[in-house]
Tab-separated table of N, CA and C in Angstrom:
chain	number	residue	atom	x	y	z
A	147	MET	N	143.561	-85.866	-52.293
A	147	MET	CA	144.334	-86.687	-51.371
A	147	MET	C	143.576	-87.961	-50.996
A	148	SER	N	142.266	-87.902	-50.907
A	148	SER	CA	141.469	-89.054	-50.516
A	148	SER	C	141.645	-90.227	-51.481
A	149	THR	N	141.653	-89.927	-52.782
A	149	THR	CA	141.808	-90.989	-53.776
A	149	THR	C	143.189	-91.628	-53.689
A	150	SER	N	144.216	-90.824	-53.512
A	150	SER	CA	145.559	-91.397	-53.426
A	150	SER	C	145.723	-92.215	-52.147
A	151	LEU	N	145.119	-91.798	-51.038
A	151	LEU	CA	145.178	-92.583	-49.808
A	151	LEU	C	144.418	-93.907	-49.970
A	152	THR	N	143.326	-93.857	-50.696
A	152	THR	CA	142.558	-95.075	-50.952
A	152	THR	C	143.382	-96.055	-51.777
A	153	LEU	N	144.052	-95.564	-52.789
A	153	LEU	CA	144.913	-96.431	-53.604
A	153	LEU	C	146.071	-96.997	-52.790
A	154	ILE	N	146.628	-96.185	-51.901
A	154	ILE	CA	147.690	-96.660	-51.010
A	154	ILE	C	147.145	-97.770	-50.106
A	155	ALA	N	145.944	-97.557	-49.587
A	155	ALA	CA	145.314	-98.556	-48.721
A	155	ALA	C	145.151	-99.886	-49.466
A	156	TYR	N	144.652	-99.825	-50.700
A	156	TYR	CA	144.483	-101.038	-51.497
A	156	TYR	C	145.824	-101.691	-51.787
A	157	ALA	N	146.827	-100.872	-52.089
A	157	ALA	CA	148.154	-101.389	-52.415
A	157	ALA	C	148.813	-102.067	-51.207
A	158	ILE	N	148.424	-101.684	-50.022
A	158	ILE	CA	148.949	-102.314	-48.814
A	158	ILE	C	148.095	-103.521	-48.424
A	159	TYR	N	146.778	-103.339	-48.446
A	159	TYR	CA	145.841	-104.378	-47.989
A	159	TYR	C	145.893	-105.639	-48.846
A	160	LEU	N	145.878	-105.490	-50.166
A	160	LEU	CA	145.828	-106.665	-51.049
A	160	LEU	C	147.020	-107.614	-50.872
A	161	PRO	N	148.249	-107.128	-50.923
A	161	PRO	CA	149.366	-108.073	-50.740
A	161	PRO	C	149.379	-108.721	-49.352
A	162	ILE	N	148.989	-107.964	-48.332
A	162	ILE	CA	148.987	-108.535	-46.985
A	162	ILE	C	147.910	-109.609	-46.866
A	163	SER	N	146.708	-109.339	-47.351
A	163	SER	CA	145.633	-110.328	-47.238
A	163	SER	C	145.930	-111.568	-48.090
A	164	ILE	N	146.485	-111.361	-49.266
A	164	ILE	CA	146.851	-112.500	-50.116
A	164	ILE	C	148.005	-113.281	-49.477
A	165	GLY	N	148.974	-112.565	-48.944
A	165	GLY	CA	150.107	-113.211	-48.279
A	165	GLY	C	149.689	-114.008	-47.055
A	166	LEU	N	148.829	-113.434	-46.229
A	166	LEU	CA	148.338	-114.155	-45.052
A	166	LEU	C	147.571	-115.408	-45.452
A	167	THR	N	146.720	-115.275	-46.454
A	167	THR	CA	145.944	-116.422	-46.920
A	167	THR	C	146.869	-117.521	-47.430
A	168	THR	N	147.880	-117.148	-48.194
A	168	THR	CA	148.828	-118.113	-48.738
A	168	THR	C	149.630	-118.785	-47.625
A	169	LEU	N	150.092	-118.007	-46.672
A	169	LEU	CA	150.867	-118.549	-45.554
A	169	LEU	C	150.056	-119.562	-44.757
A	170	VAL	N	148.838	-119.185	-44.401
A	170	VAL	CA	147.983	-120.088	-43.623
A	170	VAL	C	147.659	-121.340	-44.438
A	171	ALA	N	147.331	-121.168	-45.710
A	171	ALA	CA	146.986	-122.316	-46.561
A	171	ALA	C	148.162	-123.287	-46.668
A	172	GLN	N	149.361	-122.763	-46.874
A	172	GLN	CA	150.530	-123.640	-47.011
A	172	GLN	C	150.760	-124.465	-45.754
A	173	HIS	N	150.676	-123.835	-44.595
A	173	HIS	CA	150.911	-124.553	-43.345
A	173	HIS	C	149.783	-125.520	-43.034
A	174	LEU	N	148.563	-125.078	-43.228
A	174	LEU	CA	147.409	-125.919	-42.918
A	174	LEU	C	147.399	-127.173	-43.782
A	175	PHE	N	147.588	-127.011	-45.075
A	175	PHE	CA	147.450	-128.154	-45.967
A	175	PHE	C	148.710	-129.002	-46.061
A	176	LYS	N	149.842	-128.449	-45.685
A	176	LYS	CA	151.049	-129.271	-45.571
A	176	LYS	C	150.868	-130.244	-44.401
A	177	ASN	N	150.335	-129.741	-43.309
A	177	ASN	CA	150.155	-130.571	-42.119
A	177	ASN	C	148.901	-131.433	-42.173
A	178	SER	N	147.951	-131.103	-43.029
A	178	SER	CA	146.718	-131.897	-43.098
A	178	SER	C	146.900	-133.164	-43.923
A	179	LYS	N	148.011	-133.297	-44.631
A	179	LYS	CA	148.255	-134.512	-45.416
A	179	LYS	C	148.209	-135.752	-44.531
A	180	ILE	N	148.718	-135.630	-43.325
A	180	ILE	CA	148.733	-136.756	-42.384
A	180	ILE	C	147.297	-137.173	-42.058
A	181	PHE	N	146.431	-136.184	-41.818
A	181	PHE	CA	145.037	-136.485	-41.530
A	181	PHE	C	144.374	-137.145	-42.732
A	182	MET	N	144.626	-136.607	-43.906
A	182	MET	CA	143.991	-137.144	-45.111
A	182	MET	C	144.430	-138.584	-45.372
A	183	LEU	N	145.703	-138.863	-45.190
A	183	LEU	CA	146.173	-140.237	-45.375
A	183	LEU	C	145.497	-141.168	-44.372
A	184	ASP	N	145.330	-140.707	-43.158
A	184	ASP	CA	144.675	-141.511	-42.131
A	184	ASP	C	143.189	-141.700	-42.470
A	185	ILE	N	142.533	-140.640	-42.883
A	185	ILE	CA	141.108	-140.707	-43.220
A	185	ILE	C	140.874	-141.679	-44.373
A	186	PHE	N	141.749	-141.646	-45.371
A	186	PHE	CA	141.577	-142.473	-46.553
A	186	PHE	C	142.426	-143.751	-46.506
A	187	ASN	N	142.733	-144.211	-45.303
A	187	ASN	CA	143.412	-145.496	-45.085
A	187	ASN	C	144.689	-145.648	-45.909
A	188	GLN	N	145.516	-144.619	-45.868
A	188	GLN	CA	146.832	-144.602	-46.530
A	188	GLN	C	146.760	-144.657	-48.051
A	189	LYS	N	145.609	-144.381	-48.619
A	189	LYS	CA	145.471	-144.306	-50.077
A	189	LYS	C	145.911	-142.904	-50.499
A	190	ALA	N	147.181	-142.796	-50.851
A	190	ALA	CA	147.805	-141.487	-51.082
A	190	ALA	C	147.156	-140.711	-52.218
A	191	ASP	N	146.777	-141.394	-53.282
A	191	ASP	CA	146.227	-140.668	-54.432
A	191	ASP	C	144.930	-139.944	-54.084
A	192	ILE	N	144.012	-140.622	-53.427
A	192	ILE	CA	142.744	-139.972	-53.083
A	192	ILE	C	142.924	-138.975	-51.939
A	193	ALA	N	143.832	-139.271	-51.018
A	193	ALA	CA	144.090	-138.348	-49.900
A	193	ALA	C	144.671	-137.026	-50.406
A	194	MET	N	145.635	-137.109	-51.310
A	194	MET	CA	146.265	-135.890	-51.823
A	194	MET	C	145.316	-135.112	-52.730
A	195	ALA	N	144.518	-135.819	-53.517
A	195	ALA	CA	143.540	-135.133	-54.376
A	195	ALA	C	142.523	-134.386	-53.527
A	196	THR	N	142.044	-135.029	-52.479
A	196	THR	CA	141.073	-134.379	-51.585
A	196	THR	C	141.714	-133.197	-50.882
A	197	ASN	N	142.947	-133.355	-50.452
A	197	ASN	CA	143.650	-132.268	-49.780
A	197	ASN	C	143.799	-131.064	-50.710
A	198	LYS	N	144.111	-131.307	-51.993
A	198	LYS	CA	144.237	-130.213	-52.968
A	198	LYS	C	142.897	-129.516	-53.187
A	199	LEU	N	141.820	-130.290	-53.218
A	199	LEU	CA	140.491	-129.685	-53.382
A	199	LEU	C	140.124	-128.814	-52.181
A	200	PHE	N	140.442	-129.297	-50.980
A	200	PHE	CA	140.216	-128.477	-49.786
A	200	PHE	C	141.036	-127.193	-49.852
A	201	LYS	N	142.266	-127.298	-50.330
A	201	LYS	CA	143.147	-126.131	-50.425
A	201	LYS	C	142.580	-125.103	-51.403
A	202	ILE	N	142.099	-125.559	-52.549
A	202	ILE	CA	141.487	-124.646	-53.513
A	202	ILE	C	140.265	-123.972	-52.900
A	203	GLY	N	139.441	-124.743	-52.206
A	203	GLY	CA	138.277	-124.173	-51.528
A	203	GLY	C	138.678	-123.142	-50.488
A	204	PHE	N	139.733	-123.432	-49.742
A	204	PHE	CA	140.239	-122.502	-48.731
A	204	PHE	C	140.645	-121.180	-49.372
A	205	TYR	N	141.399	-121.276	-50.486
A	205	TYR	CA	141.806	-120.062	-51.196
A	205	TYR	C	140.595	-119.280	-51.711
A	206	LEU	N	139.667	-119.961	-52.332
A	206	LEU	CA	138.498	-119.284	-52.898
A	206	LEU	C	137.676	-118.571	-51.820
A	207	ILE	N	137.435	-119.259	-50.731
A	207	ILE	CA	136.646	-118.667	-49.637
A	207	ILE	C	137.352	-117.440	-49.069
A	208	ASN	N	138.615	-117.583	-48.757
A	208	ASN	CA	139.321	-116.511	-48.052
A	208	ASN	C	139.716	-115.340	-48.950
A	209	LEU	N	140.177	-115.631	-50.143
A	209	LEU	CA	140.492	-114.524	-51.051
A	209	LEU	C	139.217	-113.815	-51.495
A	210	GLY	N	138.162	-114.584	-51.691
A	210	GLY	CA	136.878	-113.975	-52.022
A	210	GLY	C	136.403	-113.036	-50.928
A	211	PHE	N	136.538	-113.461	-49.676
A	211	PHE	CA	136.137	-112.610	-48.560
A	211	PHE	C	137.032	-111.376	-48.459
A	212	ALA	N	138.332	-111.566	-48.649
A	212	ALA	CA	139.268	-110.429	-48.597
A	212	ALA	C	138.902	-109.381	-49.647
A	213	LEU	N	138.539	-109.833	-50.832
A	213	LEU	CA	138.144	-108.898	-51.885
A	213	LEU	C	136.776	-108.279	-51.601
A	214	LYS	N	135.901	-109.056	-50.993
A	214	LYS	CA	134.558	-108.554	-50.663
A	214	LYS	C	134.618	-107.385	-49.678
A	215	ILE	N	135.556	-107.425	-48.758
A	215	ILE	CA	135.633	-106.387	-47.717
A	215	ILE	C	136.676	-105.318	-48.011
A	216	ILE	N	137.138	-105.227	-49.236
A	216	ILE	CA	138.252	-104.331	-49.560
A	216	ILE	C	137.901	-102.845	-49.420
A	217	ARG	N	136.666	-102.476	-49.620
A	217	ARG	CA	136.277	-101.062	-49.668
A	217	ARG	C	136.678	-100.310	-48.392
A	218	VAL	N	137.252	-99.137	-48.571
A	218	VAL	CA	137.606	-98.257	-47.450
A	218	VAL	C	136.921	-96.904	-47.637
A	219	TYR	N	136.596	-96.284	-46.518
A	219	TYR	CA	135.876	-95.004	-46.544
A	219	TYR	C	136.614	-93.962	-45.703
A	220	GLY	N	136.408	-92.731	-46.045
A	220	GLY	CA	136.811	-91.601	-45.210
A	220	GLY	C	138.287	-91.450	-44.945
A	221	LEU	N	139.100	-91.769	-45.904
A	221	LEU	CA	140.538	-91.584	-45.701
A	221	LEU	C	140.911	-90.163	-46.092
A	222	ASN	N	141.298	-89.392	-45.085
A	222	ASN	CA	141.728	-88.030	-45.392
A	222	ASN	C	143.066	-87.681	-44.729
A	223	THR	N	143.564	-88.585	-43.890
A	223	THR	CA	144.887	-88.391	-43.287
A	223	THR	C	145.608	-89.733	-43.233
A	224	TYR	N	146.891	-89.661	-43.030
A	224	TYR	CA	147.659	-90.901	-42.901
A	224	TYR	C	147.284	-91.636	-41.615
A	225	LYS	N	146.866	-90.884	-40.627
A	225	LYS	CA	146.397	-91.499	-39.376
A	225	LYS	C	145.177	-92.362	-39.661
A	226	ASN	N	144.219	-91.840	-40.421
A	226	ASN	CA	143.040	-92.628	-40.813
A	226	ASN	C	143.446	-93.867	-41.598
A	227	LEU	N	144.409	-93.701	-42.482
A	227	LEU	CA	144.884	-94.809	-43.301
A	227	LEU	C	145.395	-95.947	-42.420
A	228	VAL	N	146.240	-95.628	-41.460
A	228	VAL	CA	146.803	-96.639	-40.561
A	228	VAL	C	145.700	-97.293	-39.735
A	229	GLU	N	144.777	-96.492	-39.223
A	229	GLU	CA	143.688	-97.039	-38.399
A	229	GLU	C	142.781	-97.969	-39.209
A	230	VAL	N	142.415	-97.547	-40.402
A	230	VAL	CA	141.543	-98.363	-41.241
A	230	VAL	C	142.245	-99.660	-41.645
A	231	LEU	N	143.506	-99.559	-42.052
A	231	LEU	CA	144.245	-100.765	-42.422
A	231	LEU	C	144.420	-101.711	-41.238
A	232	SER	N	144.682	-101.155	-40.065
A	232	SER	CA	144.817	-101.995	-38.871
A	232	SER	C	143.518	-102.743	-38.589
A	233	THR	N	142.401	-102.049	-38.684
A	233	THR	CA	141.100	-102.671	-38.455
A	233	THR	C	140.809	-103.737	-39.506
A	234	LYS	N	141.055	-103.409	-40.764
A	234	LYS	CA	140.790	-104.352	-41.858
A	234	LYS	C	141.681	-105.583	-41.784
A	235	ILE	N	142.963	-105.378	-41.641
A	235	ILE	CA	143.899	-106.501	-41.609
A	235	ILE	C	143.713	-107.318	-40.329
A	236	GLY	N	143.485	-106.648	-39.221
A	236	GLY	CA	143.223	-107.357	-37.971
A	236	GLY	C	141.949	-108.187	-38.058
A	237	GLY	N	140.892	-107.600	-38.589
A	237	GLY	CA	139.637	-108.330	-38.753
A	237	GLY	C	139.787	-109.510	-39.692
A	238	PHE	N	140.504	-109.309	-40.788
A	238	PHE	CA	140.725	-110.397	-41.730
A	238	PHE	C	141.571	-111.498	-41.105
A	239	SER	N	142.547	-111.140	-40.289
A	239	SER	CA	143.389	-112.137	-39.616
A	239	SER	C	142.558	-112.984	-38.652
A	240	ILE	N	141.664	-112.341	-37.918
A	240	ILE	CA	140.782	-113.075	-37.002
A	240	ILE	C	139.885	-114.020	-37.799
A	241	TYR	N	139.293	-113.510	-38.869
A	241	TYR	CA	138.449	-114.332	-39.739
A	241	TYR	C	139.239	-115.525	-40.279
A	242	LEU	N	140.459	-115.288	-40.752
A	242	LEU	CA	141.304	-116.338	-41.312
A	242	LEU	C	141.614	-117.396	-40.252
A	243	GLY	N	141.863	-116.959	-39.035
A	243	GLY	CA	142.115	-117.896	-37.945
A	243	GLY	C	140.900	-118.764	-37.649
A	244	ILE	N	139.725	-118.166	-37.684
A	244	ILE	CA	138.490	-118.930	-37.446
A	244	ILE	C	138.273	-119.955	-38.558
A	245	VAL	N	138.462	-119.538	-39.798
A	245	VAL	CA	138.303	-120.472	-40.918
A	245	VAL	C	139.309	-121.610	-40.811
A	246	MET	N	140.530	-121.299	-40.422
A	246	MET	CA	141.545	-122.335	-40.263
A	246	MET	C	141.116	-123.347	-39.204
A	247	ILE	N	140.594	-122.870	-38.090
A	247	ILE	CA	140.134	-123.764	-37.022
A	247	ILE	C	138.973	-124.627	-37.512
A	248	VAL	N	138.071	-124.047	-38.304
A	248	VAL	CA	136.956	-124.819	-38.868
A	248	VAL	C	137.484	-125.943	-39.755
A	249	PHE	N	138.483	-125.657	-40.584
A	249	PHE	CA	139.065	-126.697	-41.429
A	249	PHE	C	139.728	-127.775	-40.581
A	250	ILE	N	140.405	-127.403	-39.512
A	250	ILE	CA	141.030	-128.390	-38.628
A	250	ILE	C	139.959	-129.282	-38.005
A	251	VAL	N	138.838	-128.685	-37.605
A	251	VAL	CA	137.734	-129.469	-37.047
A	251	VAL	C	137.212	-130.459	-38.095
A	252	PHE	N	137.100	-130.023	-39.355
A	252	PHE	CA	136.690	-130.938	-40.434
A	252	PHE	C	137.651	-132.117	-40.537
A	253	PHE	N	138.947	-131.833	-40.493
A	253	PHE	CA	139.937	-132.892	-40.590
A	253	PHE	C	139.821	-133.859	-39.403
A	254	LEU	N	139.654	-133.309	-38.211
A	254	LEU	CA	139.543	-134.157	-37.026
A	254	LEU	C	138.273	-135.000	-37.053
A	255	LYS	N	137.163	-134.418	-37.492
A	255	LYS	CA	135.911	-135.177	-37.596
A	255	LYS	C	136.036	-136.273	-38.652
A	256	GLY	N	136.675	-135.965	-39.752
A	256	GLY	CA	136.896	-136.974	-40.781
A	256	GLY	C	137.743	-138.112	-40.264
A	257	ARG	N	138.750	-137.778	-39.501
A	257	ARG	CA	139.635	-138.800	-38.921
A	257	ARG	C	138.871	-139.662	-37.936
A	258	LYS	N	138.045	-139.043	-37.116
A	258	LYS	CA	137.245	-139.774	-36.127
A	258	LYS	C	136.261	-140.716	-36.828
A	259	ALA	N	135.592	-140.224	-37.877
A	259	ALA	CA	134.645	-141.062	-38.628
A	259	ALA	C	135.376	-142.217	-39.311
A	260	SER	N	136.556	-141.964	-39.835
A	260	SER	CA	137.344	-143.010	-40.482
A	260	SER	C	137.734	-144.093	-39.476
A	261	LYS	N	138.172	-143.677	-38.315
A	261	LYS	CA	138.549	-144.636	-37.273
A	261	LYS	C	137.346	-145.489	-36.880
A	262	ALA	N	136.169	-144.861	-36.737
A	262	ALA	CA	134.956	-145.593	-36.368
A	262	ALA	C	134.580	-146.598	-37.458
A	263	ASN	N	134.685	-146.193	-38.729
A	263	ASN	CA	134.379	-147.103	-39.839
A	263	ASN	C	135.358	-148.265	-39.891
A	264	ASN	N	136.624	-147.992	-39.653
A	264	ASN	CA	137.632	-149.055	-39.653
A	264	ASN	C	137.384	-150.042	-38.522
A	265	LEU	N	136.990	-149.543	-37.368
A	265	LEU	CA	136.697	-150.404	-36.228
A	265	LEU	C	135.492	-151.295	-36.532
A	266	LYS	N	134.452	-150.708	-37.120
A	266	LYS	CA	133.265	-151.487	-37.496
A	266	LYS	C	133.620	-152.560	-38.516
A	267	ALA	N	134.453	-152.206	-39.489
A	267	ALA	CA	134.854	-153.167	-40.515
A	267	ALA	C	135.647	-154.311	-39.898
A	268	GLN	N	136.519	-154.000	-38.951
A	268	GLN	CA	137.308	-155.039	-38.286
A	268	GLN	C	136.409	-155.955	-37.464
A	269	GLN	N	135.429	-155.353	-36.779
A	269	GLN	CA	134.498	-156.164	-35.969
A	269	GLN	C	133.661	-157.060	-36.873
A	270	HIS	N	133.242	-156.516	-38.006
A	270	HIS	CA	132.440	-157.303	-38.952
A	270	HIS	C	133.257	-158.461	-39.517
A	271	LYS	N	134.525	-158.217	-39.814
A	271	LYS	CA	135.418	-159.255	-40.324
A	271	LYS	C	135.604	-160.357	-39.284
A	272	THR	N	135.770	-159.957	-38.037
A	272	THR	CA	135.985	-160.905	-36.947
A	272	THR	C	134.761	-161.789	-36.764
A	273	THR	N	133.563	-161.207	-36.812
A	273	THR	CA	132.343	-162.002	-36.613
A	273	THR	C	132.100	-162.941	-37.790
A	274	GLN	N	132.550	-162.599	-38.978
A	274	GLN	CA	132.375	-163.457	-40.142
A	274	GLN	C	133.311	-164.666	-40.100
A	275	THR	N	134.474	-164.492	-39.543
A	275	THR	CA	135.438	-165.593	-39.500
A	275	THR	C	135.152	-166.578	-38.376
A	276	GLU	N	134.341	-166.195	-37.432
A	276	GLU	CA	134.062	-167.097	-36.288
A	276	GLU	C	133.013	-168.096	-36.594
């Protein structure tokens, strides 16, 4: 029974962790396009390419972690199965939320640095024309 419960656990955990990662990635990177365009001064080609690279990195980090923590132990009842899956999926959801916030902070810092560079460039242009 332990082996079949373990297989059931994997069959439940994998689609949920992959689905959560995909859902978060789609929303995060759909909405980050605005930040990327702002960071790269409306240069759509470089903004979208960078956004796609961030998205690939997001998938690799999170799916890699989901697979790294897949192992389950001591499943001998359906009660254990539910408890272990709840702990695993809950922990992965918290981790995914933290990673998402870290990516948002990266986008905001990039936007702030871009704004500062644009301001410096404008000031430099103004002093040259005077």
